[in-house]
Amino acid sequence: MTKMMSCSFSSFSFAIILMLSLFSFSLHKVEARAFFVFGDSLVDNGNNNYLITSARADSPPYGIDYPSHRPTGRFSNGLNIPDIISEQLGMEPTLPYLSPELTGDKLLVGANFASAGVGILNDTGIQFLNIIRIGKQLEYFEQYQRRVSGVIGAEQTQQLVNSALVLITLGGNDFVNNYYLVPFSARSRQFALPDYVRYLIYEYRKILQKLYELGARRVLVTGTGPMGCVPAELAQRSRTGECAVELQRAASLFNPQLTQLLSDLNAQLAADVFVAANTYTMHMDFVSNPQAYDSMLWTRTIQWDRTMHTIIKSVSK
C-alpha cells in the first residue's frame, strides 16, 4: 500500500471514530437488528484481506489497539466506525462478506461489503487493482439476500433487510485517489471541480436509489471529512502546515450537495430513509480549536452526544 493511501485512510478513520467515541457513552441500545455496511476503507473491516490488492491493512501498526492486538484488515489502530456503531446498538460486529465465517445464523447479524480504495466512480482506485467496487458491493447484497432466504425464507429476509440499519461511506477516494491523485489527472482534465462534484452527486444518486430498491430503509450516509488536512495531503501540498486549499474546497462543494441529494431523495420517497452525518464540521472543530478539547472536553462531549444520539435514534426507528 502506498504511504499516501495509508495516511489518508488512517486520518479520516481517526476523526470519525473519535467523533463517535465521544458520543458513545450515553447512546441507548435498541432492539437487535441486522446491520449492513457499504463503502471504502473508513468502514472496511477485512474484505480486502481476501483480495489480491495493494489496498490492505493486514500488517502493523494496524490493529495494535484492537482486542487481539493484531491487524484485522481494518484501516484503524483498533475498532472502526461499524464496530463502534454495532457496540453502541448492542449488536455483535458484522463480518466481512468475503469471510468464510459468514454462514448460518451469523448471516442474520448482517454483513460488511465495504472495500478499501473504492469510490462513487468505477475508475476511482484503479491503482489498487482488485477491490470491490460499489456496484459489486450491491451485487453481493443481492446475493446475501438469496443466501439468507435459504435460511429463514424470502418473507423473513425482506423483513430483516427492511428493518436493518445501513451505513454507507463514499466520496473521499473520488478526490484523493482520482481527481487529485496526480497533476492533470484524466478526471481533472475532463471536469472543472464544480462540474466534477455535480457528476459525483449524479452518480451517487443512482447508488442510493439502488440501495433503496434492494430493501434499505434506514440509511446513514457520511459526507467527506476535511480531506486537505490529512497528513499525507499536508506533506504533499502544504508548506506552512495549513490544510490543502483545493481539497478543502472539494469537500466544501461536495458535502452540501450530498445533504441536498438526501433531502431530495427523502422527499421523492415521502419517507426519511436517508440521514446525513456531517463529519467535516466535527473534524474541523478538532483541527481549528484543539485546545478546547482539554479543559472543555466534558462540556463539548455532552453537546455532541445529543447530536449523535439524535442521528442514531433517527436511523434506528
PDB file of C-alpha atoms in Angstrom:
ATOM      1  CA  MET A   1       0.000   0.000   0.000  1.00  0.00           C
ATOM      2  CA  THR A   2       1.235   3.487  -0.719  1.00  0.00           C
ATOM      3  CA  LYS A   3       2.109   5.781   2.144  1.00  0.00           C
ATOM      4  CA  MET A   4      -0.349   8.355   0.839  1.00  0.00           C
ATOM      5  CA  MET A   5      -3.226   5.937   0.966  1.00  0.00           C
ATOM      6  CA  SER A   6      -2.356   4.684   4.432  1.00  0.00           C
ATOM      7  CA  CYS A   7      -2.087   8.145   5.962  1.00  0.00           C
ATOM      8  CA  SER A   8      -5.259   9.392   4.327  1.00  0.00           C
ATOM      9  CA  PHE A   9      -7.313   6.411   5.458  1.00  0.00           C
ATOM     10  CA  SER A  10      -5.914   6.497   8.988  1.00  0.00           C
ATOM     11  CA  SER A  11      -6.592  10.198   9.468  1.00  0.00           C
ATOM     12  CA  PHE A  12     -10.197  10.012   8.269  1.00  0.00           C
ATOM     13  CA  SER A  13     -10.815   6.922  10.389  1.00  0.00           C
ATOM     14  CA  PHE A  14      -9.362   8.607  13.463  1.00  0.00           C
ATOM     15  CA  ALA A  15     -11.571  11.656  13.065  1.00  0.00           C
ATOM     16  CA  ILE A  16     -14.838   9.799  12.639  1.00  0.00           C
ATOM     17  CA  ILE A  17     -14.067   7.141  15.239  1.00  0.00           C
ATOM     18  CA  LEU A  18     -13.092   9.813  17.757  1.00  0.00           C
ATOM     19  CA  MET A  19     -16.319  11.645  16.999  1.00  0.00           C
ATOM     20  CA  LEU A  20     -18.418   8.531  17.556  1.00  0.00           C
ATOM     21  CA  SER A  21     -16.441   7.592  20.651  1.00  0.00           C
ATOM     22  CA  LEU A  22     -17.187  10.952  22.237  1.00  0.00           C
ATOM     23  CA  PHE A  23     -20.878  10.449  21.603  1.00  0.00           C
ATOM     24  CA  SER A  24     -20.977   6.847  22.663  1.00  0.00           C
ATOM     25  CA  PHE A  25     -21.247   6.939  26.429  1.00  0.00           C
ATOM     26  CA  SER A  26     -24.990   7.653  26.579  1.00  0.00           C
ATOM     27  CA  LEU A  27     -26.311   6.079  23.394  1.00  0.00           C
ATOM     28  CA  HIS A  28     -29.225   3.843  24.242  1.00  0.00           C
ATOM     29  CA  LYS A  29     -29.241   0.291  22.980  1.00  0.00           C
ATOM     30  CA  VAL A  30     -32.096  -0.636  20.696  1.00  0.00           C
ATOM     31  CA  GLU A  31     -33.694  -3.897  19.743  1.00  0.00           C
ATOM     32  CA  ALA A  32     -31.197  -6.065  17.897  1.00  0.00           C
ATOM     33  CA  ARG A  33     -31.429  -5.887  14.128  1.00  0.00           C
ATOM     34  CA  ALA A  34     -29.239  -6.521  11.115  1.00  0.00           C
ATOM     35  CA  PHE A  35     -26.544  -4.024  10.161  1.00  0.00           C
ATOM     36  CA  PHE A  36     -25.184  -3.598   6.628  1.00  0.00           C
ATOM     37  CA  VAL A  37     -22.110  -1.601   5.671  1.00  0.00           C
ATOM     38  CA  PHE A  38     -21.054  -0.290   2.251  1.00  0.00           C
ATOM     39  CA  GLY A  39     -18.204   1.934   1.185  1.00  0.00           C
ATOM     40  CA  ASP A  40     -14.462   2.395   1.410  1.00  0.00           C
ATOM     41  CA  SER A  41     -11.573   1.983   3.860  1.00  0.00           C
ATOM     42  CA  LEU A  42     -13.273   4.019   6.566  1.00  0.00           C
ATOM     43  CA  VAL A  43     -15.691   1.134   7.054  1.00  0.00           C
ATOM     44  CA  ASP A  44     -13.933  -1.909   5.522  1.00  0.00           C
ATOM     45  CA  ASN A  45     -13.379  -4.478   8.274  1.00  0.00           C
ATOM     46  CA  GLY A  46     -11.412  -7.043   6.337  1.00  0.00           C
ATOM     47  CA  ASN A  47     -12.830  -7.749   2.879  1.00  0.00           C
ATOM     48  CA  ASN A  48      -9.614  -6.665   1.188  1.00  0.00           C
ATOM     49  CA  ASN A  49      -7.713  -9.338   3.120  1.00  0.00           C
ATOM     50  CA  TYR A  50      -9.344 -11.823   0.754  1.00  0.00           C
ATOM     51  CA  LEU A  51      -8.305  -9.949  -2.397  1.00  0.00           C
ATOM     52  CA  ILE A  52      -5.076  -9.558  -4.343  1.00  0.00           C
ATOM     53  CA  THR A  53      -4.752  -5.810  -3.884  1.00  0.00           C
ATOM     54  CA  SER A  54      -2.319  -3.201  -2.609  1.00  0.00           C
ATOM     55  CA  ALA A  55      -5.117  -1.625  -0.537  1.00  0.00           C
ATOM     56  CA  ARG A  56      -4.565  -3.719   2.571  1.00  0.00           C
ATOM     57  CA  ALA A  57      -4.397  -3.221   6.325  1.00  0.00           C
ATOM     58  CA  ASP A  58      -3.058  -6.630   7.298  1.00  0.00           C
ATOM     59  CA  SER A  59       0.239  -5.606   8.887  1.00  0.00           C
ATOM     60  CA  PRO A  60       1.309  -3.494  11.896  1.00  0.00           C
ATOM     61  CA  PRO A  61       0.734  -0.831  13.091  1.00  0.00           C
ATOM     62  CA  TYR A  62      -2.865  -1.540  12.056  1.00  0.00           C
ATOM     63  CA  GLY A  63      -4.698  -3.339  14.844  1.00  0.00           C
ATOM     64  CA  ILE A  64      -2.286  -2.509  17.665  1.00  0.00           C
ATOM     65  CA  ASP A  65      -5.176  -1.401  19.906  1.00  0.00           C
ATOM     66  CA  TYR A  66      -7.691  -3.980  18.679  1.00  0.00           C
ATOM     67  CA  PRO A  67      -8.644  -6.558  21.360  1.00  0.00           C
ATOM     68  CA  SER A  68      -6.385  -9.134  19.680  1.00  0.00           C
ATOM     69  CA  HIS A  69      -3.593  -6.542  19.143  1.00  0.00           C
ATOM     70  CA  ARG A  70      -3.278  -7.897  15.621  1.00  0.00           C
ATOM     71  CA  PRO A  71      -4.135  -6.436  12.187  1.00  0.00           C
ATOM     72  CA  THR A  72      -7.633  -7.402  11.093  1.00  0.00           C
ATOM     73  CA  GLY A  73      -7.982  -5.641   7.746  1.00  0.00           C
ATOM     74  CA  ARG A  74      -9.489  -2.565   9.387  1.00  0.00           C
ATOM     75  CA  PHE A  75      -7.761   0.685   8.432  1.00  0.00           C
ATOM     76  CA  SER A  76      -7.529   1.624  12.074  1.00  0.00           C
ATOM     77  CA  ASN A  77      -5.351   1.059  15.113  1.00  0.00           C
ATOM     78  CA  GLY A  78      -8.362  -0.569  16.786  1.00  0.00           C
ATOM     79  CA  LEU A  79     -12.116  -0.556  16.266  1.00  0.00           C
ATOM     80  CA  ASN A  80     -13.556   1.185  13.233  1.00  0.00           C
ATOM     81  CA  ILE A  81     -16.810   3.036  12.628  1.00  0.00           C
ATOM     82  CA  PRO A  82     -19.065  -0.031  12.100  1.00  0.00           C
ATOM     83  CA  ASP A  83     -17.587  -1.707  15.195  1.00  0.00           C
ATOM     84  CA  ILE A  84     -18.450   1.287  17.365  1.00  0.00           C
ATOM     85  CA  ILE A  85     -21.961   1.599  15.962  1.00  0.00           C
ATOM     86  CA  SER A  86     -22.565  -2.132  16.500  1.00  0.00           C
ATOM     87  CA  GLU A  87     -21.231  -1.865  20.041  1.00  0.00           C
ATOM     88  CA  GLN A  88     -23.439   1.084  20.924  1.00  0.00           C
ATOM     89  CA  LEU A  89     -26.520  -0.561  19.449  1.00  0.00           C
ATOM     90  CA  GLY A  90     -25.880  -3.736  21.414  1.00  0.00           C
ATOM     91  CA  MET A  91     -25.078  -5.871  18.378  1.00  0.00           C
ATOM     92  CA  GLU A  92     -22.126  -8.101  17.617  1.00  0.00           C
ATOM     93  CA  PRO A  93     -19.799  -6.776  14.881  1.00  0.00           C
ATOM     94  CA  THR A  94     -20.680  -7.603  11.305  1.00  0.00           C
ATOM     95  CA  LEU A  95     -18.299  -9.907   9.470  1.00  0.00           C
ATOM     96  CA  PRO A  96     -16.725  -9.087   6.094  1.00  0.00           C
ATOM     97  CA  TYR A  97     -18.923 -10.502   3.373  1.00  0.00           C
ATOM     98  CA  LEU A  98     -15.975 -12.429   1.924  1.00  0.00           C
ATOM     99  CA  SER A  99     -15.210 -14.091   5.262  1.00  0.00           C
ATOM    100  CA  PRO A 100     -15.744 -17.867   5.224  1.00  0.00           C
ATOM    101  CA  GLU A 101     -17.126 -17.489   8.765  1.00  0.00           C
ATOM    102  CA  LEU A 102     -20.191 -15.631   7.472  1.00  0.00           C
ATOM    103  CA  THR A 103     -22.595 -18.561   7.387  1.00  0.00           C
ATOM    104  CA  GLY A 104     -25.729 -19.810   9.136  1.00  0.00           C
ATOM    105  CA  ASP A 105     -27.051 -17.654  11.957  1.00  0.00           C
ATOM    106  CA  LYS A 106     -24.156 -15.201  11.587  1.00  0.00           C
ATOM    107  CA  LEU A 107     -25.758 -14.068   8.344  1.00  0.00           C
ATOM    108  CA  LEU A 108     -28.682 -12.735  10.373  1.00  0.00           C
ATOM    109  CA  VAL A 109     -26.437 -10.177  12.101  1.00  0.00           C
ATOM    110  CA  GLY A 110     -25.812  -8.505   8.732  1.00  0.00           C
ATOM    111  CA  ALA A 111     -22.691  -8.125   6.635  1.00  0.00           C
ATOM    112  CA  ASN A 112     -19.955  -5.674   5.763  1.00  0.00           C
ATOM    113  CA  PHE A 113     -19.488  -5.256   1.997  1.00  0.00           C
ATOM    114  CA  ALA A 114     -17.033  -2.332   2.120  1.00  0.00           C
ATOM    115  CA  SER A 115     -13.682  -2.385   0.360  1.00  0.00           C
ATOM    116  CA  ALA A 116     -10.762  -0.005   0.812  1.00  0.00           C
ATOM    117  CA  GLY A 117      -9.932   2.126  -2.210  1.00  0.00           C
ATOM    118  CA  VAL A 118     -13.362   2.305  -3.832  1.00  0.00           C
ATOM    119  CA  GLY A 119     -15.322   5.408  -4.680  1.00  0.00           C
ATOM    120  CA  ILE A 120     -18.531   6.535  -6.265  1.00  0.00           C
ATOM    121  CA  LEU A 121     -16.925   6.156  -9.704  1.00  0.00           C
ATOM    122  CA  ASN A 122     -15.644   2.890 -11.134  1.00  0.00           C
ATOM    123  CA  ASP A 123     -12.338   4.437 -12.208  1.00  0.00           C
ATOM    124  CA  THR A 124     -11.542   5.553  -8.658  1.00  0.00           C
ATOM    125  CA  GLY A 125      -8.850   3.412  -7.050  1.00  0.00           C
ATOM    126  CA  ILE A 126      -7.764   1.650 -10.245  1.00  0.00           C
ATOM    127  CA  GLN A 127      -4.179   1.787  -8.950  1.00  0.00           C
ATOM    128  CA  PHE A 128      -5.157  -0.696  -6.215  1.00  0.00           C
ATOM    129  CA  LEU A 129      -6.180  -3.328  -8.773  1.00  0.00           C
ATOM    130  CA  ASN A 130      -8.613  -5.824  -7.258  1.00  0.00           C
ATOM    131  CA  ILE A 131     -11.116  -4.045  -4.990  1.00  0.00           C
ATOM    132  CA  ILE A 132     -14.873  -4.470  -4.546  1.00  0.00           C
ATOM    133  CA  ARG A 133     -16.338  -1.528  -6.410  1.00  0.00           C
ATOM    134  CA  ILE A 134     -19.641  -0.178  -5.181  1.00  0.00           C
ATOM    135  CA  GLY A 135     -21.628  -1.831  -7.975  1.00  0.00           C
ATOM    136  CA  LYS A 136     -20.184  -5.191  -6.961  1.00  0.00           C
ATOM    137  CA  GLN A 137     -20.932  -4.472  -3.302  1.00  0.00           C
ATOM    138  CA  LEU A 138     -24.582  -4.031  -4.230  1.00  0.00           C
ATOM    139  CA  GLU A 139     -24.484  -7.266  -6.253  1.00  0.00           C
ATOM    140  CA  TYR A 140     -23.127  -9.019  -3.170  1.00  0.00           C
ATOM    141  CA  PHE A 141     -26.009  -7.518  -1.171  1.00  0.00           C
ATOM    142  CA  GLU A 142     -28.449  -9.183  -3.569  1.00  0.00           C
ATOM    143  CA  GLN A 143     -26.506 -12.432  -3.265  1.00  0.00           C
ATOM    144  CA  TYR A 144     -26.581 -12.101   0.526  1.00  0.00           C
ATOM    145  CA  GLN A 145     -30.374 -11.863   0.472  1.00  0.00           C
ATOM    146  CA  ARG A 146     -30.636 -15.027  -1.596  1.00  0.00           C
ATOM    147  CA  ARG A 147     -28.384 -16.812   0.892  1.00  0.00           C
ATOM    148  CA  VAL A 148     -30.438 -15.636   3.866  1.00  0.00           C
ATOM    149  CA  SER A 149     -33.660 -16.659   2.122  1.00  0.00           C
ATOM    150  CA  GLY A 150     -32.315 -20.188   2.171  1.00  0.00           C
ATOM    151  CA  VAL A 151     -32.043 -19.948   5.960  1.00  0.00           C
ATOM    152  CA  ILE A 152     -35.195 -18.087   7.047  1.00  0.00           C
ATOM    153  CA  GLY A 153     -37.307 -17.793   3.897  1.00  0.00           C
ATOM    154  CA  ALA A 154     -37.966 -14.923   1.488  1.00  0.00           C
ATOM    155  CA  GLU A 155     -40.588 -13.088   3.569  1.00  0.00           C
ATOM    156  CA  GLN A 156     -38.489 -13.053   6.738  1.00  0.00           C
ATOM    157  CA  THR A 157     -35.464 -11.981   4.717  1.00  0.00           C
ATOM    158  CA  GLN A 158     -37.336  -8.986   3.344  1.00  0.00           C
ATOM    159  CA  GLN A 159     -38.373  -8.002   6.870  1.00  0.00           C
ATOM    160  CA  LEU A 160     -34.792  -8.379   8.098  1.00  0.00           C
ATOM    161  CA  VAL A 161     -33.449  -6.117   5.336  1.00  0.00           C
ATOM    162  CA  ASN A 162     -36.229  -3.522   5.614  1.00  0.00           C
ATOM    163  CA  SER A 163     -35.701  -3.131   9.371  1.00  0.00           C
ATOM    164  CA  ALA A 164     -31.896  -3.116   9.202  1.00  0.00           C
ATOM    165  CA  LEU A 165     -29.571  -0.202   9.828  1.00  0.00           C
ATOM    166  CA  VAL A 166     -27.391   0.624   6.809  1.00  0.00           C
ATOM    167  CA  LEU A 167     -24.184   2.681   6.758  1.00  0.00           C
ATOM    168  CA  ILE A 168     -22.598   3.931   3.532  1.00  0.00           C
ATOM    169  CA  THR A 169     -19.393   5.963   3.248  1.00  0.00           C
ATOM    170  CA  LEU A 170     -18.186   7.072  -0.183  1.00  0.00           C
ATOM    171  CA  GLY A 171     -16.676  10.113  -1.874  1.00  0.00           C
ATOM    172  CA  GLY A 172     -13.268  10.795  -0.345  1.00  0.00           C
ATOM    173  CA  ASN A 173     -11.388   8.478  -2.684  1.00  0.00           C
ATOM    174  CA  ASP A 174     -13.006  10.107  -5.704  1.00  0.00           C
ATOM    175  CA  PHE A 175     -10.921  13.152  -4.833  1.00  0.00           C
ATOM    176  CA  VAL A 176      -7.694  11.932  -3.188  1.00  0.00           C
ATOM    177  CA  ASN A 177      -7.364   8.759  -5.264  1.00  0.00           C
ATOM    178  CA  ASN A 178      -8.796  10.049  -8.529  1.00  0.00           C
ATOM    179  CA  TYR A 179      -9.284  13.749  -9.301  1.00  0.00           C
ATOM    180  CA  TYR A 180      -6.256  14.933  -7.282  1.00  0.00           C
ATOM    181  CA  LEU A 181      -4.219  11.724  -7.410  1.00  0.00           C
ATOM    182  CA  VAL A 182      -1.737  13.128  -9.927  1.00  0.00           C
ATOM    183  CA  PRO A 183      -1.391  16.543 -11.582  1.00  0.00           C
ATOM    184  CA  PHE A 184      -3.567  16.813 -14.679  1.00  0.00           C
ATOM    185  CA  SER A 185      -5.403  13.567 -13.947  1.00  0.00           C
ATOM    186  CA  ALA A 186      -7.884  12.333 -16.537  1.00  0.00           C
ATOM    187  CA  ARG A 187     -10.861  13.458 -14.466  1.00  0.00           C
ATOM    188  CA  SER A 188      -9.364  16.888 -13.716  1.00  0.00           C
ATOM    189  CA  ARG A 189      -8.846  17.410 -17.448  1.00  0.00           C
ATOM    190  CA  GLN A 190     -12.392  16.259 -18.147  1.00  0.00           C
ATOM    191  CA  PHE A 191     -14.136  18.346 -15.455  1.00  0.00           C
ATOM    192  CA  ALA A 192     -13.670  21.598 -13.607  1.00  0.00           C
ATOM    193  CA  LEU A 193     -14.052  20.878  -9.886  1.00  0.00           C
ATOM    194  CA  PRO A 194     -17.657  22.181  -9.524  1.00  0.00           C
ATOM    195  CA  ASP A 195     -18.721  20.098 -12.535  1.00  0.00           C
ATOM    196  CA  TYR A 196     -16.925  17.036 -11.168  1.00  0.00           C
ATOM    197  CA  VAL A 197     -18.749  17.367  -7.847  1.00  0.00           C
ATOM    198  CA  ARG A 198     -22.091  17.591  -9.646  1.00  0.00           C
ATOM    199  CA  TYR A 199     -21.161  14.479 -11.624  1.00  0.00           C
ATOM    200  CA  LEU A 200     -20.313  12.606  -8.408  1.00  0.00           C
ATOM    201  CA  ILE A 201     -23.641  13.584  -6.866  1.00  0.00           C
ATOM    202  CA  TYR A 202     -25.450  12.465 -10.029  1.00  0.00           C
ATOM    203  CA  GLU A 203     -23.758   9.056  -9.832  1.00  0.00           C
ATOM    204  CA  TYR A 204     -24.244   8.783  -6.062  1.00  0.00           C
ATOM    205  CA  ARG A 205     -27.985   9.263  -6.559  1.00  0.00           C
ATOM    206  CA  LYS A 206     -28.063   6.079  -8.660  1.00  0.00           C
ATOM    207  CA  ILE A 207     -26.224   4.149  -5.945  1.00  0.00           C
ATOM    208  CA  LEU A 208     -28.575   5.273  -3.185  1.00  0.00           C
ATOM    209  CA  GLN A 209     -31.639   4.596  -5.317  1.00  0.00           C
ATOM    210  CA  LYS A 210     -30.364   1.073  -5.986  1.00  0.00           C
ATOM    211  CA  LEU A 211     -29.775   0.574  -2.271  1.00  0.00           C
ATOM    212  CA  TYR A 212     -33.387   1.543  -1.646  1.00  0.00           C
ATOM    213  CA  GLU A 213     -34.594  -0.813  -4.392  1.00  0.00           C
ATOM    214  CA  LEU A 214     -32.720  -3.615  -2.645  1.00  0.00           C
ATOM    215  CA  GLY A 215     -34.674  -3.008   0.554  1.00  0.00           C
ATOM    216  CA  ALA A 216     -32.666  -0.493   2.607  1.00  0.00           C
ATOM    217  CA  ARG A 217     -34.987   1.759   4.612  1.00  0.00           C
ATOM    218  CA  ARG A 218     -32.772   3.297   7.340  1.00  0.00           C
ATOM    219  CA  VAL A 219     -29.533   4.565   5.799  1.00  0.00           C
ATOM    220  CA  LEU A 220     -26.836   6.654   7.487  1.00  0.00           C
ATOM    221  CA  VAL A 221     -24.771   8.483   4.836  1.00  0.00           C
ATOM    222  CA  THR A 222     -21.491  10.151   5.817  1.00  0.00           C
ATOM    223  CA  GLY A 223     -20.000  13.047   3.897  1.00  0.00           C
ATOM    224  CA  THR A 224     -16.297  13.567   3.333  1.00  0.00           C
ATOM    225  CA  GLY A 225     -14.040  14.805   6.096  1.00  0.00           C
ATOM    226  CA  PRO A 226     -11.608  17.722   5.659  1.00  0.00           C
ATOM    227  CA  MET A 227      -9.515  15.938   3.052  1.00  0.00           C
ATOM    228  CA  GLY A 228      -6.931  18.701   2.838  1.00  0.00           C
ATOM    229  CA  CYS A 229      -5.971  18.197   6.483  1.00  0.00           C
ATOM    230  CA  VAL A 230      -4.892  14.549   6.390  1.00  0.00           C
ATOM    231  CA  PRO A 231      -1.144  14.036   6.991  1.00  0.00           C
ATOM    232  CA  ALA A 232      -0.313  12.748   3.509  1.00  0.00           C
ATOM    233  CA  GLU A 233      -2.002  15.689   1.825  1.00  0.00           C
ATOM    234  CA  LEU A 234      -0.334  18.158   4.194  1.00  0.00           C
ATOM    235  CA  ALA A 235       3.040  16.608   3.368  1.00  0.00           C
ATOM    236  CA  GLN A 236       2.440  16.829  -0.367  1.00  0.00           C
ATOM    237  CA  ARG A 237       0.547  20.087  -0.729  1.00  0.00           C
ATOM    238  CA  SER A 238       1.223  22.336   2.268  1.00  0.00           C
ATOM    239  CA  ARG A 239       4.350  24.355   3.015  1.00  0.00           C
ATOM    240  CA  THR A 240       3.054  26.072   6.145  1.00  0.00           C
ATOM    241  CA  GLY A 241       1.054  23.315   7.825  1.00  0.00           C
ATOM    242  CA  GLU A 242      -2.249  24.764   6.674  1.00  0.00           C
ATOM    243  CA  CYS A 243      -4.812  22.381   5.209  1.00  0.00           C
ATOM    244  CA  ALA A 244      -4.588  21.961   1.420  1.00  0.00           C
ATOM    245  CA  VAL A 245      -6.916  24.553  -0.065  1.00  0.00           C
ATOM    246  CA  GLU A 246      -8.122  22.668  -3.140  1.00  0.00           C
ATOM    247  CA  LEU A 247      -9.090  19.526  -1.243  1.00  0.00           C
ATOM    248  CA  GLN A 248     -10.862  21.610   1.376  1.00  0.00           C
ATOM    249  CA  ARG A 249     -12.708  23.366  -1.417  1.00  0.00           C
ATOM    250  CA  ALA A 250     -13.704  19.995  -2.854  1.00  0.00           C
ATOM    251  CA  ALA A 251     -15.183  18.913   0.482  1.00  0.00           C
ATOM    252  CA  SER A 252     -16.990  22.239   0.884  1.00  0.00           C
ATOM    253  CA  LEU A 253     -18.627  21.722  -2.516  1.00  0.00           C
ATOM    254  CA  PHE A 254     -19.403  18.025  -2.117  1.00  0.00           C
ATOM    255  CA  ASN A 255     -20.924  17.858   1.367  1.00  0.00           C
ATOM    256  CA  PRO A 256     -23.744  20.420   0.968  1.00  0.00           C
ATOM    257  CA  GLN A 257     -24.749  18.889  -2.353  1.00  0.00           C
ATOM    258  CA  LEU A 258     -24.789  15.430  -0.773  1.00  0.00           C
ATOM    259  CA  THR A 259     -27.033  16.706   2.014  1.00  0.00           C
ATOM    260  CA  GLN A 260     -29.354  18.241  -0.576  1.00  0.00           C
ATOM    261  CA  LEU A 261     -29.381  14.969  -2.515  1.00  0.00           C
ATOM    262  CA  LEU A 262     -30.510  13.071   0.576  1.00  0.00           C
ATOM    263  CA  SER A 263     -33.224  15.632   1.227  1.00  0.00           C
ATOM    264  CA  ASP A 264     -34.420  15.345  -2.371  1.00  0.00           C
ATOM    265  CA  LEU A 265     -34.480  11.550  -2.232  1.00  0.00           C
ATOM    266  CA  ASN A 266     -36.434  11.572   1.025  1.00  0.00           C
ATOM    267  CA  ALA A 267     -38.954  13.980  -0.489  1.00  0.00           C
ATOM    268  CA  GLN A 268     -39.250  11.783  -3.563  1.00  0.00           C
ATOM    269  CA  LEU A 269     -39.831   8.705  -1.390  1.00  0.00           C
ATOM    270  CA  ALA A 270     -42.073  10.568   1.072  1.00  0.00           C
ATOM    271  CA  ALA A 271     -40.078   8.992   3.899  1.00  0.00           C
ATOM    272  CA  ASP A 272     -36.988   9.751   5.969  1.00  0.00           C
ATOM    273  CA  VAL A 273     -34.869   6.929   4.580  1.00  0.00           C
ATOM    274  CA  PHE A 274     -31.511   8.711   4.277  1.00  0.00           C
ATOM    275  CA  VAL A 275     -29.837  10.520   7.178  1.00  0.00           C
ATOM    276  CA  ALA A 276     -26.768  12.734   6.651  1.00  0.00           C
ATOM    277  CA  ALA A 277     -23.821  12.708   9.075  1.00  0.00           C
ATOM    278  CA  ASN A 278     -21.680  15.865   8.871  1.00  0.00           C
ATOM    279  CA  THR A 279     -18.217  14.576   9.726  1.00  0.00           C
ATOM    280  CA  TYR A 280     -16.466  17.559   8.122  1.00  0.00           C
ATOM    281  CA  THR A 281     -17.686  20.159  10.624  1.00  0.00           C
ATOM    282  CA  MET A 282     -16.945  17.952  13.615  1.00  0.00           C
ATOM    283  CA  HIS A 283     -13.443  17.118  12.405  1.00  0.00           C
ATOM    284  CA  MET A 284     -12.643  20.754  11.630  1.00  0.00           C
ATOM    285  CA  ASP A 285     -13.580  21.677  15.179  1.00  0.00           C
ATOM    286  CA  PHE A 286     -10.760  19.407  16.354  1.00  0.00           C
ATOM    287  CA  VAL A 287      -8.335  20.836  13.785  1.00  0.00           C
ATOM    288  CA  SER A 288      -9.107  24.523  14.283  1.00  0.00           C
ATOM    289  CA  ASN A 289      -9.649  24.543  18.046  1.00  0.00           C
ATOM    290  CA  PRO A 290      -7.669  21.649  19.599  1.00  0.00           C
ATOM    291  CA  GLN A 291      -7.072  23.388  22.930  1.00  0.00           C
ATOM    292  CA  ALA A 292     -10.794  23.333  23.585  1.00  0.00           C
ATOM    293  CA  TYR A 293     -10.650  19.559  23.975  1.00  0.00           C
ATOM    294  CA  ASP A 294      -8.583  19.798  27.109  1.00  0.00           C
ATOM    295  CA  SER A 295     -10.480  21.916  29.621  1.00  0.00           C
ATOM    296  CA  MET A 296     -13.792  21.855  27.728  1.00  0.00           C
ATOM    297  CA  LEU A 297     -13.860  18.190  26.694  1.00  0.00           C
ATOM    298  CA  TRP A 298     -16.684  17.193  29.023  1.00  0.00           C
ATOM    299  CA  THR A 299     -18.957  20.077  28.028  1.00  0.00           C
ATOM    300  CA  ARG A 300     -18.428  19.510  24.316  1.00  0.00           C
ATOM    301  CA  THR A 301     -18.872  15.774  24.693  1.00  0.00           C
ATOM    302  CA  ILE A 302     -22.318  16.339  26.159  1.00  0.00           C
ATOM    303  CA  GLN A 303     -23.243  18.745  23.367  1.00  0.00           C
ATOM    304  CA  TRP A 304     -22.036  16.382  20.639  1.00  0.00           C
ATOM    305  CA  ASP A 305     -23.589  13.391  22.331  1.00  0.00           C
ATOM    306  CA  ARG A 306     -27.000  14.975  21.965  1.00  0.00           C
ATOM    307  CA  THR A 307     -26.373  15.437  18.243  1.00  0.00           C
ATOM    308  CA  MET A 308     -25.209  11.870  17.611  1.00  0.00           C
ATOM    309  CA  HIS A 309     -27.923  10.436  19.832  1.00  0.00           C
ATOM    310  CA  THR A 310     -30.463  12.186  17.588  1.00  0.00           C
ATOM    311  CA  ILE A 311     -28.848  10.692  14.464  1.00  0.00           C
ATOM    312  CA  ILE A 312     -28.646   7.150  15.846  1.00  0.00           C
ATOM    313  CA  LYS A 313     -32.162   7.368  17.275  1.00  0.00           C
ATOM    314  CA  SER A 314     -33.462   8.519  13.896  1.00  0.00           C
ATOM    315  CA  VAL A 315     -31.891   5.728  11.858  1.00  0.00           C
ATOM    316  CA  SER A 316     -32.788   3.126  14.493  1.00  0.00           C
ATOM    317  CA  LYS A 317     -36.542   3.691  14.481  1.00  0.00           C
TER     318      LYS A 317
END
